[in-house]
JSON list of C-alpha atoms in Angstrom, two decimals:
[
{"chain": "A", "resi": 11, "resn": "ARG", "atom": "CA", "xyz": [-16.10, -16.33, 16.02]},
{"chain": "A", "resi": 12, "resn": "GLN", "atom": "CA", "xyz": [-14.04, -18.39, 17.51]},
{"chain": "A", "resi": 13, "resn": "GLY", "atom": "CA", "xyz": [-12.19, -21.34, 15.61]},
{"chain": "A", "resi": 14, "resn": "ILE", "atom": "CA", "xyz": [-12.31, -19.17, 12.23]},
{"chain": "A", "resi": 15, "resn": "SER", "atom": "CA", "xyz": [-10.31, -16.68, 11.13]},
{"chain": "A", "resi": 16, "resn": "PRO", "atom": "CA", "xyz": [-9.13, -15.05, 7.48]},
{"chain": "A", "resi": 17, "resn": "LYS", "atom": "CA", "xyz": [-6.07, -16.65, 5.41]},
{"chain": "A", "resi": 18, "resn": "SER", "atom": "CA", "xyz": [-5.60, -13.61, 3.51]},
{"chain": "A", "resi": 19, "resn": "ASP", "atom": "CA", "xyz": [-6.87, -10.09, 3.13]},
{"chain": "A", "resi": 20, "resn": "PRO", "atom": "CA", "xyz": [-10.22, -9.86, 0.94]},
{"chain": "A", "resi": 21, "resn": "GLN", "atom": "CA", "xyz": [-10.49, -9.57, -2.19]},
{"chain": "A", "resi": 22, "resn": "TYR", "atom": "CA", "xyz": [-13.36, -7.71, -4.31]},
{"chain": "A", "resi": 23, "resn": "ALA", "atom": "CA", "xyz": [-15.74, -9.00, -6.79]},
{"chain": "A", "resi": 24, "resn": "PHE", "atom": "CA", "xyz": [-17.23, -6.82, -9.29]},
{"chain": "A", "resi": 25, "resn": "TYR", "atom": "CA", "xyz": [-19.36, -8.21, -11.83]},
{"chain": "A", "resi": 26, "resn": "ASP", "atom": "CA", "xyz": [-21.06, -5.34, -13.63]},
{"chain": "A", "resi": 27, "resn": "PRO", "atom": "CA", "xyz": [-19.44, -2.29, -15.43]},
{"chain": "A", "resi": 28, "resn": "PRO", "atom": "CA", "xyz": [-18.75, 0.81, -13.88]},
{"chain": "A", "resi": 29, "resn": "TRP", "atom": "CA", "xyz": [-22.00, 2.67, -15.58]},
{"chain": "A", "resi": 30, "resn": "THR", "atom": "CA", "xyz": [-24.73, 0.58, -13.88]},
{"chain": "A", "resi": 31, "resn": "LEU", "atom": "CA", "xyz": [-27.31, 1.90, -11.82]},
{"chain": "A", "resi": 32, "resn": "PRO", "atom": "CA", "xyz": [-25.91, 1.46, -7.98]},
{"chain": "A", "resi": 33, "resn": "TRP", "atom": "CA", "xyz": [-29.10, -0.47, -6.90]},
{"chain": "A", "resi": 34, "resn": "ASN", "atom": "CA", "xyz": [-28.51, -2.81, -10.13]},
{"chain": "A", "resi": 35, "resn": "ARG", "atom": "CA", "xyz": [-25.01, -3.60, -9.49]},
{"chain": "A", "resi": 36, "resn": "ARG", "atom": "CA", "xyz": [-23.53, -7.04, -7.90]},
{"chain": "A", "resi": 37, "resn": "ASN", "atom": "CA", "xyz": [-20.63, -7.04, -5.83]},
{"chain": "A", "resi": 38, "resn": "GLU", "atom": "CA", "xyz": [-19.45, -9.24, -3.48]},
{"chain": "A", "resi": 39, "resn": "VAL", "atom": "CA", "xyz": [-16.24, -9.37, -0.81]},
{"chain": "A", "resi": 40, "resn": "LEU", "atom": "CA", "xyz": [-14.31, -12.88, -1.02]},
{"chain": "A", "resi": 41, "resn": "VAL", "atom": "CA", "xyz": [-12.96, -14.01, 2.08]},
{"chain": "A", "resi": 42, "resn": "GLU", "atom": "CA", "xyz": [-10.56, -17.13, 2.42]},
{"chain": "A", "resi": 43, "resn": "ILE", "atom": "CA", "xyz": [-10.96, -18.83, 5.94]},
{"chain": "A", "resi": 44, "resn": "ALA", "atom": "CA", "xyz": [-9.34, -21.20, 7.94]},
{"chain": "A", "resi": 45, "resn": "ARG", "atom": "CA", "xyz": [-10.41, -23.06, 10.69]},
{"chain": "A", "resi": 46, "resn": "GLU", "atom": "CA", "xyz": [-7.91, -23.43, 13.87]}
]
């Protein structure tokens, strides 16, 4: 989008243990943004 750019590399947030079934996992990608 115009006027928005990432400030840094994405951070990955994994909230569940690795043995959790894939369809029950909650994972997110966090991206800090900067307005131009």
